[in-house]
Short mmCIF file of C-alpha atoms in Angstrom, two decimals:
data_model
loop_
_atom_site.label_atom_id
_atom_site.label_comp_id
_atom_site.label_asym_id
_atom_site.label_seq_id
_atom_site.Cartn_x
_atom_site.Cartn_y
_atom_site.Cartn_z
CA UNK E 1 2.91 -55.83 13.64
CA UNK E 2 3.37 -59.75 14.97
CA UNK E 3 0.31 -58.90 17.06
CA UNK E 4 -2.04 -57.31 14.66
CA UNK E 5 -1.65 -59.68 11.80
CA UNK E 6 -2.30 -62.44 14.95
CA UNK E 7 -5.21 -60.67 15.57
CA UNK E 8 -6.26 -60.09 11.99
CA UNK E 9 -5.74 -63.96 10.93
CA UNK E 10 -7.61 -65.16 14.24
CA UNK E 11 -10.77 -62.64 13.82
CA UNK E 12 -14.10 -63.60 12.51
CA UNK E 13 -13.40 -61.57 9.73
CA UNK E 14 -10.59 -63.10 8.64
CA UNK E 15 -12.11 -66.60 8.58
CA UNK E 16 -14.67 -65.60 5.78
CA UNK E 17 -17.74 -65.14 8.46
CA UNK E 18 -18.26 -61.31 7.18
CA UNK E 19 -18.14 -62.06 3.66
CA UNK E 20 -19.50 -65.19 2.93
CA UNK E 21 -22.04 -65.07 6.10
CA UNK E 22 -23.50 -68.42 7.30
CA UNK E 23 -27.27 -69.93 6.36
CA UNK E 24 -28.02 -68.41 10.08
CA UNK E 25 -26.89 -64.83 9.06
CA UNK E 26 -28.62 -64.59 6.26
CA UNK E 27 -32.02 -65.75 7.66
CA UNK E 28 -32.13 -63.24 10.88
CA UNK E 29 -31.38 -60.44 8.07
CA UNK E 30 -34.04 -60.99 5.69
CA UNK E 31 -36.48 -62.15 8.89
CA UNK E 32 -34.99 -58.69 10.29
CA UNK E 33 -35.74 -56.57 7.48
CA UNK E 34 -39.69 -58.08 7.47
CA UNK E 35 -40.70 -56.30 10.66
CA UNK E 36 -41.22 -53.56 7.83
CA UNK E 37 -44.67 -55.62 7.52
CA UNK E 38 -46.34 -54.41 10.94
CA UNK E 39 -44.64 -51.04 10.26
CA UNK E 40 -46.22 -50.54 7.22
CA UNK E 41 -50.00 -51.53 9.16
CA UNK E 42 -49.05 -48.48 10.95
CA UNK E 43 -48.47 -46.23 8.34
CA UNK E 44 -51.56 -47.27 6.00
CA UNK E 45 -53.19 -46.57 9.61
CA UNK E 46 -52.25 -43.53 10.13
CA UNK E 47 -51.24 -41.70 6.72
CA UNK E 48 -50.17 -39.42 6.06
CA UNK E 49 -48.46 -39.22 9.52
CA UNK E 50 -49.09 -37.99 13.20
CA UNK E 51 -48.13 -34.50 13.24
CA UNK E 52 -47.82 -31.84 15.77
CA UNK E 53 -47.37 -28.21 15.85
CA UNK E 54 -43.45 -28.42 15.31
CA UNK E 55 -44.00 -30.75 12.80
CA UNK E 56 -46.09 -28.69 10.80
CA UNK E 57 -44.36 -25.62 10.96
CA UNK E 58 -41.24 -27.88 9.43
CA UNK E 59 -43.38 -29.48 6.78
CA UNK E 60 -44.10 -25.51 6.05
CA UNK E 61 -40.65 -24.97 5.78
CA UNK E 62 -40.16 -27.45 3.34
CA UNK E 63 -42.51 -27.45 1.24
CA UNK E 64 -41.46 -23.22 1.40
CA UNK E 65 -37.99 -23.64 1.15
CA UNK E 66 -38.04 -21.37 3.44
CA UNK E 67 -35.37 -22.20 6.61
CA UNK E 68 -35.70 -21.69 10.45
CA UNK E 69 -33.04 -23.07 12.47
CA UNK E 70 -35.28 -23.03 15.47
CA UNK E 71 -35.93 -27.10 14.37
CA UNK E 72 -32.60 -28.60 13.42
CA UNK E 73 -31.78 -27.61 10.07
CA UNK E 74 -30.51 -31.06 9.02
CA UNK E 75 -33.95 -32.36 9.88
CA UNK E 76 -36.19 -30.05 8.15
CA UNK E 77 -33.56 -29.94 4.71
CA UNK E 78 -33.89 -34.26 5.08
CA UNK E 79 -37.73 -33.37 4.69
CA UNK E 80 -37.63 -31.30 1.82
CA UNK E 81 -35.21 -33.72 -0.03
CA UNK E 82 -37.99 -36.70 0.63
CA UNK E 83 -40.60 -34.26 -0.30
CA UNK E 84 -39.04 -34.05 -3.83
CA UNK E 85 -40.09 -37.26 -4.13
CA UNK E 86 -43.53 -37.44 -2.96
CA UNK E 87 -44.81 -34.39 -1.68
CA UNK E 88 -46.68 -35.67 1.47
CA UNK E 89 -46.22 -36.43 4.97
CA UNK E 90 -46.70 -39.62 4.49
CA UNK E 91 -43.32 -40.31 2.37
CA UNK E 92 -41.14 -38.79 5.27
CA UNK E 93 -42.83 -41.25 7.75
CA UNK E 94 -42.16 -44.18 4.78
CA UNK E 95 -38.71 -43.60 5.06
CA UNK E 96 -39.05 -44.02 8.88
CA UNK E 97 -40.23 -47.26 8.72
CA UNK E 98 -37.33 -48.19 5.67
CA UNK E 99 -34.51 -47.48 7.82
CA UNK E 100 -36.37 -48.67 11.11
CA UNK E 101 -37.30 -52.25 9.49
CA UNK E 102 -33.53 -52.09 7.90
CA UNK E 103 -31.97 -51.09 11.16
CA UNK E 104 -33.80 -54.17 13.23
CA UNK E 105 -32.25 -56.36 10.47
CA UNK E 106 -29.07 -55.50 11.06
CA UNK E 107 -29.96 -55.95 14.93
CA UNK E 108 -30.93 -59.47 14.37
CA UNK E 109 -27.61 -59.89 11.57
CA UNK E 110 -25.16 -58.95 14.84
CA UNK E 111 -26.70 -61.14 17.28
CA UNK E 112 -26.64 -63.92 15.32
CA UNK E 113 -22.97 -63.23 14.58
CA UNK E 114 -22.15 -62.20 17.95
CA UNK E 115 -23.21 -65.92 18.64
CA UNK E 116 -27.28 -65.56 19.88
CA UNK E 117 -29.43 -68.10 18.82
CA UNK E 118 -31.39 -67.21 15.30
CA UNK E 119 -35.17 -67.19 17.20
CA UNK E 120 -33.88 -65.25 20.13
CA UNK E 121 -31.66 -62.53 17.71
CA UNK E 122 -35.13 -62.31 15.10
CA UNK E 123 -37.78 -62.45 17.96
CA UNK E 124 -35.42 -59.39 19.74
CA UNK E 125 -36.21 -57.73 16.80
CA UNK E 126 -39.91 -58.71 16.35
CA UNK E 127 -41.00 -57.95 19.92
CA UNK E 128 -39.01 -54.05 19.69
CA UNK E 129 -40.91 -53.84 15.59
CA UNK E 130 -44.51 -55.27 17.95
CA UNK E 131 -44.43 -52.54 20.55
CA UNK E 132 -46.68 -49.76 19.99
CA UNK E 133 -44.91 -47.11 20.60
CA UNK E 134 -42.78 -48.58 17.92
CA UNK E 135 -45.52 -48.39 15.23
CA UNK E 136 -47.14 -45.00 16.83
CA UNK E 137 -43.30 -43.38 16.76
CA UNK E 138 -42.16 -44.58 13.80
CA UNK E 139 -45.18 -42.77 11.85
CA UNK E 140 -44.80 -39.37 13.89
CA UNK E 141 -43.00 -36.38 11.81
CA UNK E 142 -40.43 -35.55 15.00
CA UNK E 143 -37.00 -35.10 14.78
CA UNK E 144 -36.65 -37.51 17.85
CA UNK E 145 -37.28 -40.71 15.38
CA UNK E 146 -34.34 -40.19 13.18
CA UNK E 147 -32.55 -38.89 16.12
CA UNK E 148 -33.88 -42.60 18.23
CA UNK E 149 -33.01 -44.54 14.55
CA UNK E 150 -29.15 -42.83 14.71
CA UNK E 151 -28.97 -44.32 18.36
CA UNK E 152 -29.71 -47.64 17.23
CA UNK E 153 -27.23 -47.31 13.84
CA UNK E 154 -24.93 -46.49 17.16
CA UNK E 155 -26.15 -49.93 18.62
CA UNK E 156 -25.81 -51.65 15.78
CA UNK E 157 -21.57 -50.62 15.78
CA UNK E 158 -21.40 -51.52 19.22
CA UNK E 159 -22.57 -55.08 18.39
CA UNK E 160 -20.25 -55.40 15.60
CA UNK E 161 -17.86 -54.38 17.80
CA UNK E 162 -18.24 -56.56 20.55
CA UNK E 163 -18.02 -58.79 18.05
CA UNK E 164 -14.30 -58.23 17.31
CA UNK E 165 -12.75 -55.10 18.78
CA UNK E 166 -9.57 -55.46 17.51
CA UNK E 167 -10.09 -55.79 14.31
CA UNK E 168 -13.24 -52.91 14.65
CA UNK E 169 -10.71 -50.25 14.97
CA UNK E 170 -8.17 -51.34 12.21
CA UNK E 171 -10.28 -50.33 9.08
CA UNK E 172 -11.54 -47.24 8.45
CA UNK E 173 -14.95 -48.23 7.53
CA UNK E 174 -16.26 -49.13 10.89
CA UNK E 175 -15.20 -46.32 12.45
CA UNK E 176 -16.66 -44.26 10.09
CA UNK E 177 -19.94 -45.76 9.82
CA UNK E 178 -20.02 -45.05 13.95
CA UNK E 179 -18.88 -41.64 13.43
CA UNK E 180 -21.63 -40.83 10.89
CA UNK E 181 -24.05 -42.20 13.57
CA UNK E 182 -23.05 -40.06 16.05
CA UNK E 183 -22.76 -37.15 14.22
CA UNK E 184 -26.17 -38.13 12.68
CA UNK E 185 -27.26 -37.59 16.50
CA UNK E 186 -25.55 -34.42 17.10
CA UNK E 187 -27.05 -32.87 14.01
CA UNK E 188 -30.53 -33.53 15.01
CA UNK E 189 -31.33 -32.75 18.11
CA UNK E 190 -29.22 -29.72 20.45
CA UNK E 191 -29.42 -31.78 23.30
CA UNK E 192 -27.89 -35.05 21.37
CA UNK E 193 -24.80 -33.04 21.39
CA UNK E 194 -24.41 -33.65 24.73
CA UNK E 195 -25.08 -37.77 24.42
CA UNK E 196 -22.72 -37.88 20.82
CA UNK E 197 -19.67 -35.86 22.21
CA UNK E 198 -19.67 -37.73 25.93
CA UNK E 199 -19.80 -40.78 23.85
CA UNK E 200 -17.09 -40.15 21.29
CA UNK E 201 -14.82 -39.74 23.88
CA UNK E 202 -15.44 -42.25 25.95
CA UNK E 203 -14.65 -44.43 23.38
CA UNK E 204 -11.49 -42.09 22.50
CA UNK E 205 -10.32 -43.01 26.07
CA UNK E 206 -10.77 -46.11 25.72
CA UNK E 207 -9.47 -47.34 22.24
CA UNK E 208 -6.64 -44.69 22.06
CA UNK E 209 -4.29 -47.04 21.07
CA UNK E 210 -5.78 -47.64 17.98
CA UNK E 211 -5.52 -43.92 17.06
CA UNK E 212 -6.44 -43.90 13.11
CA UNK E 213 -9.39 -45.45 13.70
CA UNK E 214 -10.57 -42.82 16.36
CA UNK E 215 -9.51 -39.81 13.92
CA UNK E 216 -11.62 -41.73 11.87
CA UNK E 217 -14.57 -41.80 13.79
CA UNK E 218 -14.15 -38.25 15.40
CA UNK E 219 -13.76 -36.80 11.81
CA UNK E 220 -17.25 -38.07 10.76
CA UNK E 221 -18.21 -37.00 13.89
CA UNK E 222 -17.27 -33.42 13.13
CA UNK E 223 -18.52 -33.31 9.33
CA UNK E 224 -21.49 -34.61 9.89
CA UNK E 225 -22.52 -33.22 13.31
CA UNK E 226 -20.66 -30.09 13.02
CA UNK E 227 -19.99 -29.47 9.76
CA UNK E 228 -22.88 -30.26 7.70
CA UNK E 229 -25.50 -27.91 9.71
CA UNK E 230 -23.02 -24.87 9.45
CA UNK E 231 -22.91 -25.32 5.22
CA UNK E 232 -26.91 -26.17 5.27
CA UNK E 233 -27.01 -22.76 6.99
CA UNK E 234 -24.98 -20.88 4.04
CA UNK E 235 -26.09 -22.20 1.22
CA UNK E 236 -30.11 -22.74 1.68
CA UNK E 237 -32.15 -20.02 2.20
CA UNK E 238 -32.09 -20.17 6.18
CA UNK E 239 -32.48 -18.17 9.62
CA UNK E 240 -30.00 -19.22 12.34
CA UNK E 241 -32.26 -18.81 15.44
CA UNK E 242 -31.99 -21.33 17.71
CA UNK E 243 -34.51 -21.80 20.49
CA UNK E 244 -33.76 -20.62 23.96
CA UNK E 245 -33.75 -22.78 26.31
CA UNK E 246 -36.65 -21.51 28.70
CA UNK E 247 -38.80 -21.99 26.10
CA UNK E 248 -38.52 -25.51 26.49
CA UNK E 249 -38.95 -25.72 29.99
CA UNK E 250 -41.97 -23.12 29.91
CA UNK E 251 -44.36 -26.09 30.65
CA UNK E 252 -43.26 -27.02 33.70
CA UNK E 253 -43.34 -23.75 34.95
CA UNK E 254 -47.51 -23.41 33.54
CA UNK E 255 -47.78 -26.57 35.44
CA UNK E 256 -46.92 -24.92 38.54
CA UNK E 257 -48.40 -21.71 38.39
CA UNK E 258 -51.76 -23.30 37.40
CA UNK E 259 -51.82 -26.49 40.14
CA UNK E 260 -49.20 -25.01 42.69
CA UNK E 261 -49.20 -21.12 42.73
CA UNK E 262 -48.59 -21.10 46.30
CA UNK E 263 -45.18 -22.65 45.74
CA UNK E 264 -43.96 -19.41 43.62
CA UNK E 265 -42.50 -16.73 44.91
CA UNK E 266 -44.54 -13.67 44.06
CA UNK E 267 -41.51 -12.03 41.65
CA UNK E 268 -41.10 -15.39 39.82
CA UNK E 269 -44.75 -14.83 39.39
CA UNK E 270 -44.51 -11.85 38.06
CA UNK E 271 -42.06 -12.95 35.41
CA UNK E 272 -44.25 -16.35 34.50
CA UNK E 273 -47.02 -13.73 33.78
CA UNK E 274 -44.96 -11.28 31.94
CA UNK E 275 -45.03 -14.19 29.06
CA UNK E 276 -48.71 -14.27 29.17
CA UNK E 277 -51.86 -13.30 31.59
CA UNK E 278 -52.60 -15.45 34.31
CA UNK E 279 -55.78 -16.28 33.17
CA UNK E 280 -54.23 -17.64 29.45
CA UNK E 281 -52.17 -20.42 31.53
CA UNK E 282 -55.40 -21.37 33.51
CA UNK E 283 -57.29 -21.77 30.73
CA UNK E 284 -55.34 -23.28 27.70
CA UNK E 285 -52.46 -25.32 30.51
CA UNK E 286 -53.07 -28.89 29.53
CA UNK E 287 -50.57 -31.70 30.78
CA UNK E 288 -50.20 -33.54 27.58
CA UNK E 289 -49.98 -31.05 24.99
CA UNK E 290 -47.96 -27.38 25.38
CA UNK E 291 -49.25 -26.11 22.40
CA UNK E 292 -52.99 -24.57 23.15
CA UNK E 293 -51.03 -22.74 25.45
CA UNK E 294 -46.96 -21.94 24.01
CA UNK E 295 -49.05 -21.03 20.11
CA UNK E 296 -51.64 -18.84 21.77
CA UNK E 297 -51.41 -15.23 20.55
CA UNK E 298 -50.85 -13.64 24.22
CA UNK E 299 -47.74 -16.08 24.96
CA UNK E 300 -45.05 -13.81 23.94
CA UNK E 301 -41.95 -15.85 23.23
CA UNK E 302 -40.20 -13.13 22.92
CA UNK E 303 -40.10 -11.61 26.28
CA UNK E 304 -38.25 -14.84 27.38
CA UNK E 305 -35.63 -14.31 24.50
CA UNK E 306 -35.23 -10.87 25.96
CA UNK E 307 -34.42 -11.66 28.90
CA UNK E 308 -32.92 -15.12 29.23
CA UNK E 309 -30.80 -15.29 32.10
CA UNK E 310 -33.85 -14.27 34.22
CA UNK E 311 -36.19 -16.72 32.84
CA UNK E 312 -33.88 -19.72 32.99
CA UNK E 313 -33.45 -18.44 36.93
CA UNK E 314 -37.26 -18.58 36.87
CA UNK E 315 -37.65 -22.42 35.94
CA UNK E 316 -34.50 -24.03 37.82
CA UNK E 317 -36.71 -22.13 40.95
CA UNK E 318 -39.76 -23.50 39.93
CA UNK E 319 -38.23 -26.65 39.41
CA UNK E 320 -36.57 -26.62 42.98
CA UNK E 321 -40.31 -25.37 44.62
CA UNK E 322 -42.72 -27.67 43.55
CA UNK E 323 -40.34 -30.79 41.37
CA UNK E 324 -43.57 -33.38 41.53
CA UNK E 325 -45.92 -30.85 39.72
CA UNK E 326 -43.47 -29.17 37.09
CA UNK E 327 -42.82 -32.76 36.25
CA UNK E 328 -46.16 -33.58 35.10
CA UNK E 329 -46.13 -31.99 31.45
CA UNK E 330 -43.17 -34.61 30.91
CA UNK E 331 -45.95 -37.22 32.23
CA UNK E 332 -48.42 -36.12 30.39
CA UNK E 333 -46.24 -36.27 27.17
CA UNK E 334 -45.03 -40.28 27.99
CA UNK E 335 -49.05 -40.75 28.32
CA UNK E 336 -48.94 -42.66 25.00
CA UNK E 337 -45.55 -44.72 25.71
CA UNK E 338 -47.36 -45.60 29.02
CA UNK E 339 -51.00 -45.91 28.30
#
């Protein structure tokens, strides 16, 4: 108890810095929270938003109230609450650029407290708010930008923690702000699962000693990764019917068939074409955009959900035949990070 209230007495937070933050603080926070201003250049740009297929069939959902789990069902029900209050595209990619521009505020707050220079903590978060895939991401209707804004609430913690990691783990509030961030993660994406739960316990590992706050933190973990989709699946009108994973990987496999048959075995042929003709992938394949060819009315879906062990066998041996060419729809897709 010696030790704590050492560490409690000697921590930044105990000398005031938190609550009564210096001129310093306060100026890379409201600097911060004005990279809202090129955000916004982006949205009047492009309003109501940059949408793609999945994002249309979830702005259908919403504006339905109709539920498919097949998108994250935490994701689509957040778009249905914002379209309550404007009933537009537009308004969900708004709120992207709120939290973003609040976020990068908070960046520029915890370097400056962390003991960066003001310029270099505010122009850290100018150059990320300047980048155009910034702007061009922030107004796209995707699950992967509130999924990419939990990741940097996650950042954010880790800063603050840095900062002070004894006295991170004593509250409660801390560790439940980073728990909500990480469950925020898991709930909106399948594969974030896999990122939130490696990450919750590598920080279990290594902060065990300081046990309540990890409960903490795991328990917002739970209710809001775990939890929270399960009762949006009871009590809104919703079908549980998560994607299978082939699906996703159903590119890569066009890619080959189309630009490196040879590479194929002829049965693993046989089962590409059994989800549509030959001559469908040939003609509506394009390496930036699946969906000409995955929305087409002769792709059947569902002969991959009906036989799933055989078509996720089918891409890992695509994948291990020809790996340069069934990686080219993921090129095509970074085209506008790159170009």
């Amino acid at each position: 108890c010696h030790l704590q209230s050492e560490a409690i007495r000697d921590s930044p937070y105990h000398r005031g810095v938190t609550t009564s933050p210096s001129a310093d603080v306060r100026r890379a926070t409201a600097l911060g929270a004005l990279t809202a201003i090129p955000l916004l250049v982006w949205w009047a740009g492009w309003a109501p938003a940059i949408m793609s297929s999945d994002s249309i069939d979830q702005w259908n959902q919403a504006l339905t109230f109709e539920f498919v789990n097949t998108h994250p069902i935490t994701h689509t029900a957040s778009m249905w609450i914002v379209s309550l209050l404007w009933e537009s595209p537009a308004m969900v990619t708004l709120v992207h650029v709120a939290i973003t521009s609040l976020l990068l505020a908070v960046v520029a707050r915890r370097l400056v407290q962390i003991g960066v220079a003001l310029p270099l903590a505010v122009g850290a978060a100018w150059v990320i708010a300047l980048l155009p895939m910034t702007g061009a991401t922030t107004v796209t209707m995707w699950k992967d930008v509130p999924f990419s804004l939990a990741m940097l609430w996650v950042f954010t913690e880790l800063l603050l923690m840095a900062r002070d990691r004894s006295t991170y783990w004593i509250g409660w509030w801390g560790p439940a702000r980073l728990g909500v961030a990480l469950g925020m993660m898991t709930a909106l994406r399948p594969n974030g699962r896999l990122t939130a739960f490696a990450f919750a316990i590598a920080l279990t590992i290594a902060f065990w000693r300081s046990w309540k706050g990890i409960a903490t933190m795991l328990a917002a973990v739970i209710s809001v990764g775990v939890a929270l989709p399960a009762i949006l699946l009871v009590v809104l009108p919703a079908t549980d019917a998560l994607i299978e994973p082939a699906q996703v990987f159903m590119p890569d496999v066009a890619a080959v068939v189309v630009n490196d048959r040879g590479a194929i075995a002829p049965s693993d042929l046989d089962l590409a074409t059994a989800v549509a003709p030959l001559a469908i992938f040939e003609e509506y394949y394009a390496c930036g955009d699946s969906t000409p060819l995955l929305f087409h009315p002769r792709y059947d879906n569902q002969v991959i959900r009906d036989n799933p062990s055989e078509d996720r066998r089918l891409v890992v041996s695509v994948a291990t035949a020809a790996p340069r060419t069934g990686l080219g729809p993921r090129w095509g897709a970074a085209e506008y990070l790159l170009g």
